[in-house]
Coordinates of N, CA and C in Angstrom, one line a residue:
X1 N -69.8 149.2 322.2 CA -69.6 149.1 320.7 C -68.9 150.4 320.2
X2 N -67.8 150.2 319.4 CA -67.1 151.3 318.9 C -67.5 151.5 317.4
X3 N -67.8 152.8 317.1 CA -68.1 153.1 315.7 C -67.2 154.3 315.3
X4 N -67.0 154.5 314.0 CA -66.2 155.6 313.5 C -67.0 156.4 312.5
X5 N -66.8 157.8 312.6 CA -67.3 158.7 311.6 C -66.1 159.4 310.9
X6 N -66.1 159.4 309.6 CA -65.1 160.1 308.9 C -65.7 161.2 308.0
X7 N -65.3 162.4 308.1 CA -65.8 163.5 307.3 C -64.7 164.0 306.4
X8 N -64.8 163.7 305.1 CA -63.8 164.0 304.1 C -64.2 165.3 303.4
X9 N -63.7 166.4 303.8 CA -64.1 167.7 303.3 C -63.2 168.1 302.1
X10 N -63.4 169.2 301.5 CA -62.6 169.7 300.4 C -61.2 170.2 300.8
X11 N -61.1 170.6 302.1 CA -59.9 171.2 302.5 C -59.3 170.5 303.8
X12 N -60.1 169.7 304.5 CA -59.7 169.0 305.7 C -60.4 167.7 305.9
X13 N -59.8 166.7 306.5 CA -60.4 165.4 306.9 C -60.5 165.3 308.4
X14 N -61.7 164.9 308.9 CA -61.9 164.7 310.3 C -62.4 163.3 310.6
X15 N -62.0 162.8 311.8 CA -62.4 161.5 312.2 C -62.7 161.4 313.6
X16 N -63.7 160.7 314.0 CA -64.2 160.5 315.4 C -64.4 159.0 315.6
X17 N -64.0 158.5 316.8 CA -64.3 157.2 317.2 C -65.2 157.4 318.5
X18 N -66.4 156.7 318.5 CA -67.3 156.9 319.6 C -67.7 155.5 320.2
X19 N -68.0 155.5 321.5 CA -68.5 154.3 322.1 C -70.0 154.4 322.4
X20 N -70.7 153.4 321.8 CA -72.1 153.3 322.0 C -72.9 154.6 321.5
X21 N -72.3 155.3 320.6 CA -72.9 156.5 320.0 C -73.1 157.6 321.0
X22 N -72.3 157.6 322.1 CA -72.5 158.6 323.1 C -71.1 159.3 323.5
X23 N -70.1 158.5 323.7 CA -68.9 159.0 324.3 C -67.8 159.0 323.2
X24 N -67.2 160.2 323.0 CA -66.1 160.3 322.1 C -64.8 159.7 322.7
X25 N -64.2 158.8 322.0 CA -63.0 158.1 322.5 C -61.7 158.6 321.8
X26 N -61.9 159.1 320.6 CA -60.7 159.7 319.9 C -61.2 160.6 318.8
X27 N -60.4 161.6 318.6 CA -60.7 162.6 317.5 C -59.4 163.0 316.8
X28 N -59.5 163.2 315.5 CA -58.4 163.6 314.7 C -58.8 164.5 313.5
X29 N -57.9 165.5 313.2 CA -58.2 166.4 312.1 C -56.9 166.5 311.3
X30 N -57.0 166.4 310.0 CA -55.8 166.6 309.1 C -56.1 167.7 308.1
X31 N -55.3 168.7 308.0 CA -55.5 169.8 307.0 C -55.3 169.4 305.6
X32 N -55.8 168.2 305.2 CA -55.8 167.8 303.8 C -57.1 167.3 303.4
X33 N -57.6 167.7 302.2 CA -58.9 167.3 301.8 C -59.0 166.2 300.8
X34 N -60.2 166.0 300.2 CA -60.4 165.0 299.2 C -59.4 165.0 298.1
X35 N -59.0 163.8 297.6 CA -58.0 163.8 296.5 C -56.6 163.7 297.0
X36 N -56.4 163.7 298.3 CA -55.1 163.6 298.9 C -55.1 162.3 299.8
X37 N -54.0 162.2 300.6 CA -53.9 161.1 301.6 C -54.5 161.5 302.9
X38 N -55.3 162.6 302.9 CA -55.9 163.0 304.1 C -56.8 162.0 304.8
X39 N -57.6 161.4 304.0 CA -58.6 160.4 304.6 C -57.9 159.3 305.2
X40 N -56.9 158.7 304.6 CA -56.1 157.6 305.2 C -55.4 158.0 306.4
X41 N -54.8 159.2 306.3 CA -54.0 159.7 307.4 C -54.8 160.0 308.7
X42 N -56.0 160.6 308.5 CA -56.9 160.9 309.6 C -57.5 159.6 310.2
X43 N -57.8 158.6 309.4 CA -58.3 157.3 309.8 C -57.3 156.6 310.7
X44 N -56.0 156.6 310.2 CA -55.0 155.9 311.0 C -54.7 156.7 312.3
X45 N -54.7 158.0 312.3 CA -54.5 158.9 313.4 C -55.5 158.6 314.5
X46 N -56.8 158.5 314.1 CA -57.8 158.3 315.1 C -57.7 156.9 315.8
X47 N -57.3 155.9 315.0 CA -57.1 154.5 315.5 C -56.0 154.5 316.5
X48 N -54.9 155.2 316.2 CA -53.7 155.3 317.0 C -54.1 156.0 318.3
X49 N -54.8 157.1 318.3 CA -55.2 157.8 319.5 C -56.1 157.0 320.4
X50 N -56.9 156.2 319.8 CA -57.9 155.3 320.6 C -57.2 154.1 321.0
X51 N -56.0 153.7 320.5 CA -55.3 152.5 320.8 C -56.1 151.3 320.3
X52 N -56.7 151.4 319.1 CA -57.6 150.4 318.6 C -57.1 150.0 317.2
X53 N -57.6 148.8 316.7 CA -57.3 148.4 315.3 C -58.7 148.5 314.5
X54 N -58.5 148.4 313.2 CA -59.7 148.5 312.4 C -60.7 147.4 312.8
X55 N -60.2 146.2 313.1 CA -61.1 145.1 313.5 C -61.9 145.3 314.7
X56 N -61.5 146.3 315.6 CA -62.3 146.6 316.8 C -63.3 147.6 316.6
X57 N -63.4 148.2 315.4 CA -64.4 149.2 315.0 C -65.6 148.4 314.4
X58 N -66.8 148.5 315.0 CA -67.9 147.8 314.6 C -68.4 148.2 313.2
X59 N -68.4 149.6 313.0 CA -69.0 150.1 311.8 C -68.4 151.5 311.5
X60 N -68.1 151.8 310.2 CA -67.5 153.1 309.8 C -68.5 153.7 308.8
X61 N -68.9 154.9 309.1 CA -69.7 155.7 308.2 C -68.9 156.9 307.7
X62 N -69.0 157.2 306.5 CA -68.2 158.4 305.9 C -69.2 159.4 305.4
X63 N -68.8 160.6 305.5 CA -69.6 161.8 304.9 C -68.7 162.8 304.3
X64 N -69.2 163.9 303.8 CA -68.4 164.9 303.3 C -68.3 164.9 301.8
X65 N -67.6 165.9 301.3 CA -67.4 166.2 299.9 C -66.8 165.0 299.2
X66 N -65.8 164.3 299.9 CA -65.2 163.2 299.2 C -65.6 161.8 299.7
X67 N -66.8 161.7 300.2 CA -67.3 160.5 300.8 C -67.3 159.3 299.9
X68 N -67.4 159.5 298.6 CA -67.5 158.4 297.7 C -66.1 157.8 297.3
X69 N -65.1 158.4 297.9 CA -63.7 157.9 297.5 C -63.1 157.1 298.7
X70 N -63.8 157.0 299.8 CA -63.2 156.3 301.0 C -63.7 154.9 301.0
X71 N -62.9 153.9 300.6 CA -63.3 152.5 300.4 C -63.4 151.8 301.7
X72 N -62.8 152.3 302.8 CA -62.8 151.6 304.1 C -64.2 151.6 304.8
X73 N -65.1 152.5 304.3 CA -66.3 152.7 305.1 C -67.3 151.6 304.8
X74 N -68.2 151.4 305.7 CA -69.3 150.4 305.5 C -70.5 151.1 304.9
X75 N -70.7 152.4 305.1 CA -71.8 153.1 304.5 C -71.4 154.6 304.4
X76 N -72.3 155.4 303.8 CA -72.0 156.8 303.6 C -73.4 157.6 303.7
X77 N -73.3 158.8 304.2 CA -74.5 159.7 304.2 C -74.0 161.1 303.9
X78 N -75.0 161.9 303.5 CA -74.7 163.3 303.2 C -74.2 164.1 304.4
X79 N -73.4 165.1 304.1 CA -72.9 165.9 305.2 C -74.1 166.7 305.9
X80 N -75.1 166.9 305.2 CA -76.3 167.7 305.8 C -76.9 166.9 306.9
X81 N -77.1 165.6 306.7 CA -77.7 164.7 307.7 C -76.7 164.6 308.9
X82 N -75.4 164.4 308.5 CA -74.4 164.2 309.6 C -74.2 165.4 310.4
X83 N -74.2 166.6 309.8 CA -74.0 167.8 310.6 C -75.2 168.1 311.5
X84 N -76.4 167.8 311.0 CA -77.6 167.9 311.8 C -77.5 167.1 313.1
X85 N -77.1 165.8 312.9 CA -77.0 164.9 314.0 C -75.8 165.3 314.9
X86 N -74.7 165.7 314.4 CA -73.5 166.1 315.2 C -73.8 167.3 316.0
X87 N -74.4 168.3 315.4 CA -74.7 169.6 316.1 C -75.7 169.3 317.2
X88 N -76.7 168.5 317.0 CA -77.7 168.2 318.0 C -77.0 167.5 319.2
X89 N -76.0 166.7 318.9 CA -75.2 166.0 320.0 C -74.4 167.1 320.8
X90 N -73.8 168.0 320.1 CA -72.9 169.0 320.8 C -73.8 170.1 321.4
X91 N -74.8 170.6 320.7 CA -75.6 171.7 321.2 C -77.1 171.4 321.0
X92 N -77.7 170.7 321.9 CA -79.0 170.2 321.8 C -80.1 171.2 321.6
X93 N -79.8 172.5 322.0 CA -80.9 173.5 321.8 C -80.8 174.2 320.5
X94 N -79.9 173.8 319.6 CA -79.7 174.5 318.3 C -80.9 174.1 317.4
X95 N -81.5 175.1 316.8 CA -82.5 174.8 315.8 C -82.1 175.3 314.4
X96 N -81.2 176.3 314.3 CA -80.7 176.7 313.1 C -79.2 176.4 313.1
X97 N -78.7 175.8 312.0 CA -77.3 175.5 311.9 C -76.7 176.0 310.7
X98 N -75.6 176.8 310.8 CA -74.9 177.3 309.7 C -73.6 176.5 309.5
X99 N -73.4 175.9 308.4 CA -72.2 175.2 308.1 C -71.5 175.8 306.9
X100 N -70.4 176.5 307.1 CA -69.7 177.1 306.0 C -68.5 176.2 305.7
X101 N -68.6 175.5 304.6 CA -67.6 174.5 304.2 C -66.6 175.1 303.2
X102 N -65.7 174.3 302.8 CA -64.7 174.8 301.9 C -65.2 175.2 300.5
X103 N -66.3 174.5 300.1 CA -66.8 174.7 298.7 C -68.3 175.2 298.7
X104 N -68.9 175.2 299.8 CA -70.3 175.5 299.8 C -70.8 176.1 301.2
X105 N -72.0 176.6 301.3 CA -72.6 177.1 302.5 C -73.9 176.4 302.7
X106 N -74.2 175.9 303.9 CA -75.5 175.3 304.1 C -76.2 175.9 305.3
X107 N -77.5 176.1 305.2 CA -78.3 176.6 306.4 C -79.3 175.5 306.7
X108 N -79.2 174.9 307.9 CA -80.1 173.8 308.3 C -81.1 174.3 309.3
X109 N -82.3 173.7 309.3 CA -83.3 174.0 310.3 C -83.7 172.6 311.0
X110 N -83.5 172.5 312.3 CA -83.7 171.3 313.0 C -85.0 171.3 313.8
X111 N -85.5 170.1 314.0 CA -86.6 170.0 315.0 C -86.0 169.9 316.4
X112 N -86.9 169.8 317.4 CA -86.4 169.7 318.8 C -85.7 168.5 319.0
X113 N -86.0 167.4 318.3 CA -85.2 166.1 318.5 C -84.0 166.0 317.6
X114 N -83.7 167.1 316.9 CA -82.5 167.1 316.1 C -82.6 166.6 314.7
X115 N -83.9 166.3 314.3 CA -84.1 165.9 312.9 C -84.1 167.1 311.9
X116 N -83.7 166.8 310.7 CA -83.7 167.9 309.7 C -85.1 168.3 309.2
X117 N -85.5 169.5 309.5 CA -86.7 170.0 309.0 C -86.6 170.6 307.6
X118 N -85.6 171.3 307.3 CA -85.4 171.9 306.0 C -83.9 172.4 305.9
X119 N -83.5 172.6 304.6 CA -82.2 173.2 304.4 C -82.1 173.9 303.1
X120 N -81.2 174.8 303.0 CA -80.9 175.4 301.7 C -79.3 175.5 301.6
X121 N -78.8 175.5 300.4 CA -77.4 175.6 300.3 C -77.0 176.4 299.1
X122 N -75.8 176.9 299.2 CA -75.2 177.6 298.0 C -73.9 176.9 297.6
X123 N -74.0 176.2 296.5 CA -72.8 175.5 296.0 C -72.4 175.9 294.6
X124 N -72.9 177.1 294.2 CA -72.7 177.5 292.8 C -71.6 178.6 292.7
X125 N -71.2 179.1 293.9 CA -70.2 180.2 293.9 C -69.4 180.1 295.1
X126 N -68.1 180.4 295.0 CA -67.2 180.3 296.1 C -67.3 181.4 297.1
X127 N -68.0 182.5 296.8 CA -68.1 183.6 297.7 C -68.9 183.2 298.9
X128 N -68.4 183.6 300.1 CA -69.0 183.2 301.3 C -68.6 181.9 301.9
X129 N -67.7 181.2 301.2 CA -67.2 179.8 301.6 C -65.8 179.9 302.3
X130 N -65.4 178.8 302.8 CA -64.0 178.7 303.3 C -63.0 179.0 302.3
X131 N -63.3 178.6 301.0 CA -62.4 178.8 299.9 C -62.2 180.3 299.7
X132 N -63.3 181.1 299.8 CA -63.2 182.6 299.7 C -62.3 183.1 300.7
X133 N -62.4 182.7 301.9 CA -61.5 183.2 303.0 C -60.1 182.8 302.8
X134 N -59.8 181.6 302.3 CA -58.5 181.2 302.0 C -57.8 182.1 300.9
X135 N -58.6 182.4 299.9 CA -58.1 183.2 298.8 C -57.8 184.6 299.3
X136 N -58.7 185.2 300.1 CA -58.5 186.5 300.7 C -57.2 186.5 301.6
X137 N -57.1 185.5 302.4 CA -55.9 185.4 303.3 C -54.6 185.4 302.4
X138 N -54.7 184.7 301.3 CA -53.5 184.6 300.4 C -53.2 186.0 299.8
X139 N -54.2 186.8 299.5 CA -54.0 188.1 298.9 C -53.4 189.0 300.0
X140 N -53.8 188.8 301.3 CA -53.3 189.7 302.4 C -52.0 189.1 302.9
X141 N -51.6 188.0 302.5 CA -50.3 187.4 302.9 C -50.4 187.1 304.4
X142 N -51.5 186.5 304.8 CA -51.6 186.1 306.2 C -52.2 184.6 306.2
X143 N -52.1 184.0 307.3 CA -52.7 182.6 307.4 C -54.2 182.8 307.7
X144 N -54.9 181.8 307.1 CA -56.4 181.9 307.3 C -56.8 181.9 308.8
X145 N -56.1 181.1 309.6 CA -56.4 181.1 311.0 C -56.1 182.4 311.8
X146 N -55.4 183.3 311.1 CA -55.1 184.6 311.7 C -56.2 185.7 311.5
X147 N -57.1 185.4 310.6 CA -58.1 186.4 310.2 C -59.0 186.8 311.3
X148 N -59.4 185.9 312.2 CA -60.3 186.2 313.3 C -59.7 187.3 314.2
X149 N -58.5 187.0 314.6 CA -57.8 188.0 315.5 C -57.5 189.3 314.9
X150 N -57.2 189.3 313.6 CA -56.9 190.5 312.8 C -58.2 191.4 312.8
X151 N -59.3 190.8 312.5 CA -60.6 191.6 312.4 C -61.0 192.2 313.8
X152 N -60.5 191.6 314.9 CA -60.9 192.1 316.2 C -60.1 193.4 316.5
X153 N -59.1 193.7 315.7 CA -58.3 194.9 315.8 C -58.8 196.0 314.9
X154 N -59.8 195.8 314.2 CA -60.3 196.8 313.2 C -60.9 198.0 313.9
X155 N -60.6 199.2 313.4 CA -61.2 200.4 313.9 C -62.4 200.8 313.0
X156 N -62.4 200.4 311.8 CA -63.6 200.6 310.9 C -63.7 199.4 310.0
X157 N -64.8 199.3 309.3 CA -65.0 198.2 308.4 C -65.0 198.6 306.9
X158 N -64.1 198.2 306.1 CA -64.0 198.5 304.7 C -65.0 197.7 303.9
X159 N -65.8 198.4 303.2 CA -66.9 197.6 302.4 C -66.2 196.9 301.2
X160 N -66.5 195.6 301.1 CA -66.1 194.8 299.9 C -67.4 194.6 299.1
X161 N -67.6 195.4 298.0 CA -68.8 195.4 297.3 C -69.0 194.2 296.4
X162 N -67.9 193.6 295.9 CA -68.0 192.5 294.9 C -68.3 191.2 295.6
X163 N -69.2 190.5 295.2 CA -69.5 189.2 295.7 C -68.8 188.0 295.0
X164 N -68.3 188.3 293.8 CA -67.6 187.3 293.1 C -66.2 187.2 293.6
X165 N -65.6 186.0 293.9 CA -64.3 185.9 294.5 C -63.2 186.5 293.7
X166 N -63.3 186.4 292.4 CA -62.2 187.0 291.5 C -62.3 188.5 291.6
X167 N -63.4 189.1 291.5 CA -63.5 190.6 291.5 C -63.2 191.1 292.9
X168 N -63.7 190.3 294.0 CA -63.4 190.7 295.3 C -61.9 190.7 295.6
X169 N -61.2 189.7 295.0 CA -59.7 189.7 295.1 C -59.1 191.0 294.6
X170 N -59.6 191.4 293.4 CA -59.0 192.6 292.8 C -59.4 193.8 293.6
X171 N -60.6 193.8 294.2 CA -61.0 194.9 295.1 C -60.1 195.0 296.3
X172 N -59.8 193.9 296.9 CA -58.9 193.9 298.1 C -57.5 194.3 297.8
X173 N -57.0 193.9 296.6 CA -55.7 194.3 296.2 C -55.6 195.9 296.0
X174 N -56.7 196.4 295.4 CA -56.8 197.8 295.2 C -56.8 198.6 296.6
X175 N -57.5 198.0 297.5 CA -57.6 198.7 298.9 C -56.2 198.6 299.5
X176 N -55.5 197.5 299.3 CA -54.2 197.4 299.9 C -53.2 198.5 299.3
X177 N -53.4 198.7 298.0 CA -52.5 199.7 297.4 C -52.8 201.1 297.9
X178 N -54.0 201.3 298.5 CA -54.4 202.6 299.0 C -54.1 202.7 300.5
X179 N -53.3 201.7 301.0 CA -52.8 201.7 302.4 C -53.9 201.6 303.4
X180 N -55.0 200.9 303.0 CA -56.0 200.6 304.0 C -55.5 199.7 305.1
X181 N -55.7 199.9 306.4 CA -55.2 199.0 307.4 C -55.7 197.6 307.2
X182 N -54.8 196.7 307.4 CA -55.1 195.3 307.2 C -56.3 194.8 308.1
X183 N -56.4 195.1 309.4 CA -57.5 194.7 310.2 C -58.9 195.2 309.6
X184 N -58.9 196.5 309.1 CA -60.1 197.0 308.6 C -60.6 196.3 307.3
X185 N -59.6 195.8 306.5 CA -59.9 195.0 305.3 C -60.5 193.7 305.7
X186 N -59.8 193.0 306.7 CA -60.3 191.7 307.1 C -61.7 191.8 307.7
X187 N -62.0 192.9 308.4 CA -63.3 193.0 309.0 C -64.4 193.2 307.8
X188 N -64.0 193.9 306.8 CA -64.8 194.0 305.6 C -65.0 192.7 304.9
X189 N -64.0 191.9 304.8 CA -64.1 190.6 304.2 C -65.1 189.7 305.0
X190 N -65.0 189.7 306.3 CA -65.9 189.0 307.1 C -67.3 189.4 307.0
X191 N -67.5 190.8 306.9 CA -68.8 191.3 306.8 C -69.5 190.9 305.4
X192 N -68.6 190.8 304.4 CA -69.1 190.4 303.1 C -69.6 188.9 303.1
X193 N -68.8 188.1 303.8 CA -69.2 186.7 304.0 C -70.5 186.6 304.8
X194 N -70.6 187.3 305.9 CA -71.7 187.3 306.7 C -73.0 187.7 306.0
X195 N -72.9 188.7 305.2 CA -74.1 189.1 304.4 C -74.7 188.0 303.5
X196 N -73.8 187.4 302.8 CA -74.2 186.3 301.9 C -74.8 185.1 302.7
X197 N -74.1 184.8 303.8 CA -74.6 183.6 304.6 C -75.9 183.9 305.2
X198 N -76.1 185.2 305.8 CA -77.3 185.6 306.4 C -78.5 185.5 305.5
X199 N -78.3 185.9 304.2 CA -79.4 185.8 303.2 C -79.8 184.4 303.1
X200 N -78.9 183.4 303.1 CA -79.3 182.0 303.0 C -80.1 181.6 304.2
X201 N -79.6 182.0 305.4 CA -80.3 181.6 306.6 C -81.7 182.1 306.7
X202 N -81.9 183.4 306.3 CA -83.2 184.0 306.3 C -84.1 183.3 305.3
X203 N -83.6 182.9 304.2 CA -84.4 182.2 303.2 C -84.9 180.9 303.7
X204 N -84.1 180.2 304.5 CA -84.5 178.9 305.1 C -85.4 179.1 306.3
X205 N -85.4 180.3 306.9 CA -86.2 180.6 308.1 C -85.3 180.4 309.4
X206 N -85.1 181.5 310.1 CA -84.3 181.5 311.3 C -85.1 181.1 312.5
X207 N -84.7 180.1 313.2 CA -85.3 179.7 314.5 C -84.1 179.6 315.5
X208 N -84.3 180.2 316.6 CA -83.2 180.2 317.6 C -83.4 178.9 318.4
X209 N -82.2 178.4 318.9 CA -80.9 178.9 319.0 C -80.2 178.7 317.6
X210 N -79.2 179.6 317.3 CA -78.4 179.5 316.1 C -77.0 178.9 316.5
X211 N -76.5 178.0 315.7 CA -75.2 177.4 315.9 C -74.4 177.4 314.6
X212 N -73.1 177.3 314.7 CA -72.3 177.2 313.6 C -71.5 175.9 313.7
X213 N -71.3 175.2 312.6 CA -70.5 174.0 312.5 C -69.5 174.1 311.4
X214 N -68.5 173.2 311.4 CA -67.4 173.3 310.4 C -66.3 174.2 310.9
X215 N -65.2 174.1 310.1 CA -63.9 174.8 310.4 C -64.0 176.3 310.5
X216 N -64.9 176.9 309.6 CA -65.0 178.4 309.6 C -65.6 178.9 310.9
X217 N -66.3 178.1 311.6 CA -66.8 178.5 312.9 C -65.7 178.8 313.9
X218 N -64.5 178.4 313.6 CA -63.4 178.7 314.5 C -62.8 180.1 314.2
X219 N -63.3 180.7 313.2 CA -63.0 182.1 312.8 C -63.9 183.1 313.6
X220 N -63.4 183.6 314.7 CA -64.2 184.5 315.5 C -64.7 185.7 314.8
X221 N -64.0 186.2 313.8 CA -64.4 187.4 313.0 C -65.7 187.1 312.2
X222 N -65.7 185.9 311.6 CA -66.9 185.5 310.8 C -68.1 185.3 311.8
X223 N -67.9 184.7 312.9 CA -68.9 184.5 313.9 C -69.5 185.8 314.4
X224 N -68.6 186.8 314.7 CA -69.1 188.1 315.1 C -69.9 188.8 314.1
X225 N -69.4 188.8 312.8 CA -70.1 189.5 311.7 C -71.4 188.8 311.4
X226 N -71.5 187.5 311.5 CA -72.7 186.8 311.2 C -73.7 187.1 312.3
X227 N -73.3 187.1 313.5 CA -74.1 187.4 314.7 C -74.8 188.8 314.5
X228 N -74.0 189.7 314.0 CA -74.6 191.1 313.8 C -75.7 191.0 312.7
X229 N -75.4 190.3 311.6 CA -76.3 190.2 310.5 C -77.6 189.5 310.9
X230 N -77.5 188.5 311.7 CA -78.7 187.7 312.1 C -79.4 188.3 313.3
X231 N -78.7 189.3 314.0 CA -79.2 189.8 315.2 C -79.5 188.7 316.2
X232 N -78.6 187.8 316.3 CA -78.7 186.7 317.2 C -77.4 186.2 317.7
X233 N -77.3 185.7 318.9 CA -76.1 185.1 319.4 C -75.9 183.8 318.6
X234 N -74.7 183.4 318.4 CA -74.4 182.2 317.7 C -73.6 181.3 318.6
X235 N -74.1 180.1 318.8 CA -73.4 179.1 319.6 C -72.3 178.4 318.8
X236 N -71.1 178.3 319.4 CA -70.0 177.6 318.7 C -69.4 176.7 319.8
X237 N -69.5 175.4 319.5 CA -68.9 174.4 320.4 C -67.4 174.2 320.0
X238 N -66.6 173.9 321.0 CA -65.1 173.7 320.7 C -64.9 172.6 319.7
X239 N -65.8 171.7 319.5 CA -65.7 170.6 318.6 C -66.4 170.9 317.3
X240 N -66.7 172.1 317.0 CA -67.6 172.5 315.9 C -67.0 171.9 314.5
X241 N -65.7 171.9 314.4 CA -65.1 171.4 313.1 C -65.4 169.9 313.0
X242 N -65.7 169.2 314.1 CA -65.8 167.8 314.0 C -67.3 167.4 314.0
X243 N -68.2 168.3 313.9 CA -69.6 168.0 313.9 C -70.1 166.9 312.9
X244 N -69.6 167.1 311.7 CA -69.9 166.1 310.7 C -69.5 164.7 311.0
X245 N -68.2 164.6 311.5 CA -67.7 163.3 311.8 C -68.4 162.7 313.0
X246 N -68.7 163.6 314.0 CA -69.5 163.1 315.2 C -70.8 162.5 314.7
X247 N -71.5 163.3 313.9 CA -72.8 162.8 313.4 C -72.7 161.5 312.7
X248 N -71.6 161.4 311.9 CA -71.4 160.1 311.1 C -71.2 158.9 312.1
X249 N -70.4 159.2 313.2 CA -70.1 158.1 314.1 C -71.4 157.7 314.9
X250 N -72.3 158.7 315.2 CA -73.6 158.4 315.8 C -74.5 157.6 314.9
X251 N -74.5 158.0 313.6 CA -75.4 157.3 312.7 C -74.8 155.9 312.4
X252 N -73.5 155.7 312.4 CA -72.9 154.4 312.3 C -73.4 153.5 313.4
X253 N -73.4 154.0 314.6 CA -73.9 153.2 315.7 C -75.3 152.8 315.6
X254 N -76.2 153.7 315.1 CA -77.6 153.4 314.9 C -77.8 152.3 313.8
X255 N -76.9 152.4 312.8 CA -77.0 151.4 311.7 C -76.6 150.0 312.3
X256 N -75.5 150.0 313.1 CA -75.0 148.8 313.6 C -76.0 148.1 314.6
X257 N -76.7 149.0 315.3 CA -77.8 148.4 316.2 C -78.9 147.8 315.4
X258 N -79.2 148.4 314.3 CA -80.3 147.8 313.4 C -79.9 146.5 312.8
X259 N -78.6 146.5 312.4 CA -78.1 145.2 311.8 C -78.1 144.1 312.8
X260 N -77.7 144.4 314.0 CA -77.6 143.4 315.1 C -79.0 143.0 315.6

């Protein structure tokens, strides 16, 4: 049985096709978020990669920031549930999951069987989110995906004291005018993100192993900085950005089994 999980985020859309809720048959990521053609594009890309038609997909479950806008789905679930399920599939030993999204940050605590025990989230402020990193990359005139490598070249870490995105932007501009090395600035930005995220994790209760999901987990600089703050190794799977879509595909399979 083939099922599909679609994760419509604020900055990217992800899609997974799975067989029997176990084997990934196709994956697709499109750097376009909700309110764009990203969901349709990623949906069609996954079908093409799998060599399948919509009629061959038993059930589609959608999650993410824009889940209510995707009419092709049979059902929808919150990204919290889907990320918990997806991370447990990718990294079964994970008990604490950090998901830094484009618009919010979530800290999840899982049971041994991958069920959600508790979660806390910050969705009131852009600081510490993927959006914050995008804004900082724009100020530094670099690509967001280059931030991780840049921070690895830092010789020191410049403190970014403002937690508000607008004020932090002004602070970074001021540091640039003082000829502070770019890598040192990026390291400071990552440290700022890590401090905010770590506070959320500790509030939820840290239980090892710790894992990251979502696109920001691909930023090695954030992972290093957060690892220092949490005093814990952080597990990052190569499919971390797809965790929500994977969880959605698995849950779609479970729903299909119940219906049948």
